[in-house]
Amino acid sequence: MMTKTVFVAISLCVNIILYRFVTQIAIDAMAAIC
């Protein structure tokens, strides 16, 4: 039970980091195009 909770927490953190990373790249790309 504990392992599943830890796994979910880690997945959530990774998803948040990836999401922020991708949004940052998108913003940079838009700034470069404009």
Backbone as JSON Lines, residues from 0, in Angstrom:
{"i":0,"aa":"M","n":[0.84,-1.2,0.0],"ca":[0.0,0.0,0.0],"c":[0.88,1.25,0.0]}
{"i":1,"aa":"M","n":[1.9,1.24,0.85],"ca":[2.78,2.4,0.96],"c":[3.54,2.64,-0.34]}
{"i":2,"aa":"T","n":[3.97,1.54,-0.97],"ca":[4.75,1.69,-2.2],"c":[3.92,2.35,-3.29]}
{"i":3,"aa":"K","n":[2.64,2.0,-3.37],"ca":[1.78,2.58,-4.39],"c":[1.62,4.08,-4.17]}
{"i":4,"aa":"T","n":[1.47,4.48,-2.91],"ca":[1.33,5.91,-2.59],"c":[2.58,6.66,-3.0]}
{"i":5,"aa":"V","n":[3.76,6.09,-2.68],"ca":[5.03,6.73,-3.04],"c":[5.14,6.83,-4.55]}
{"i":6,"aa":"F","n":[4.78,5.76,-5.25],"ca":[4.85,5.75,-6.71],"c":[3.96,6.83,-7.31]}
{"i":7,"aa":"V","n":[2.75,6.97,-6.77],"ca":[1.82,8.0,-7.26],"c":[2.38,9.39,-7.0]}
{"i":8,"aa":"A","n":[2.95,9.59,-5.82],"ca":[3.52,10.89,-5.47],"c":[4.67,11.25,-6.4]}
{"i":9,"aa":"I","n":[5.54,10.27,-6.67],"ca":[6.68,10.51,-7.57],"c":[6.18,10.81,-8.98]}
{"i":10,"aa":"S","n":[5.2,10.07,-9.45],"ca":[4.65,10.28,-10.79],"c":[4.07,11.69,-10.9]}
{"i":11,"aa":"L","n":[3.38,12.11,-9.84],"ca":[2.77,13.44,-9.83],"c":[3.85,14.51,-9.93]}
{"i":12,"aa":"C","n":[4.91,14.35,-9.13],"ca":[6.01,15.32,-9.16],"c":[6.65,15.38,-10.54]}
{"i":13,"aa":"V","n":[6.89,14.21,-11.13],"ca":[7.52,14.15,-12.45],"c":[6.62,14.82,-13.49]}
{"i":14,"aa":"N","n":[5.31,14.58,-13.39],"ca":[4.37,15.18,-14.34],"c":[4.39,16.7,-14.22]}
{"i":15,"aa":"I","n":[4.43,17.2,-12.99],"ca":[4.44,18.66,-12.79],"c":[5.72,19.26,-13.36]}
{"i":16,"aa":"I","n":[6.86,18.59,-13.11],"ca":[8.14,19.09,-13.62],"c":[8.14,19.09,-15.15]}
{"i":17,"aa":"L","n":[7.67,17.99,-15.74],"ca":[7.63,17.9,-17.21],"c":[6.71,18.97,-17.78]}
{"i":18,"aa":"Y","n":[5.55,19.17,-17.13],"ca":[4.6,20.15,-17.61],"c":[5.22,21.55,-17.6]}
{"i":19,"aa":"R","n":[5.89,21.9,-16.51],"ca":[6.52,23.22,-16.41],"c":[7.64,23.35,-17.44]}
{"i":20,"aa":"F","n":[8.39,22.28,-17.63],"ca":[9.5,22.27,-18.59],"c":[8.97,22.53,-20.01]}
{"i":21,"aa":"V","n":[7.91,21.8,-20.37],"ca":[7.33,21.93,-21.71],"c":[6.73,23.32,-21.91]}
{"i":22,"aa":"T","n":[6.02,23.83,-20.9],"ca":[5.42,25.16,-21.04],"c":[6.51,26.21,-21.2]}
{"i":23,"aa":"Q","n":[7.61,26.07,-20.47],"ca":[8.71,27.02,-20.57],"c":[9.29,27.01,-21.98]}
{"i":24,"aa":"I","n":[9.46,25.82,-22.55],"ca":[9.99,25.71,-23.92],"c":[9.01,26.35,-24.91]}
{"i":25,"aa":"A","n":[7.73,26.12,-24.71],"ca":[6.72,26.7,-25.61],"c":[6.76,28.23,-25.53]}
{"i":26,"aa":"I","n":[6.89,28.76,-24.33],"ca":[6.95,30.22,-24.15],"c":[8.19,30.77,-24.84]}
{"i":27,"aa":"D","n":[9.33,30.08,-24.65],"ca":[10.58,30.52,-25.28],"c":[10.45,30.48,-26.81]}
{"i":28,"aa":"A","n":[9.82,29.44,-27.32],"ca":[9.66,29.31,-28.77],"c":[8.78,30.43,-29.31]}
{"i":29,"aa":"M","n":[7.69,30.74,-28.61],"ca":[6.81,31.81,-29.04],"c":[7.56,33.14,-29.03]}
{"i":30,"aa":"A","n":[8.34,33.37,-27.99],"ca":[9.11,34.61,-27.89],"c":[10.11,34.71,-29.04]}
{"i":31,"aa":"A","n":[10.7,33.58,-29.4],"ca":[11.7,33.57,-30.47],"c":[11.03,33.85,-31.82]}
{"i":32,"aa":"I","n":[9.82,33.32,-32.03],"ca":[9.12,33.5,-33.29],"c":[8.65,34.94,-33.44]}
{"i":33,"aa":"C","n":[8.11,35.51,-32.37],"ca":[7.54,36.86,-32.43],"c":[8.61,37.94,-32.54]}
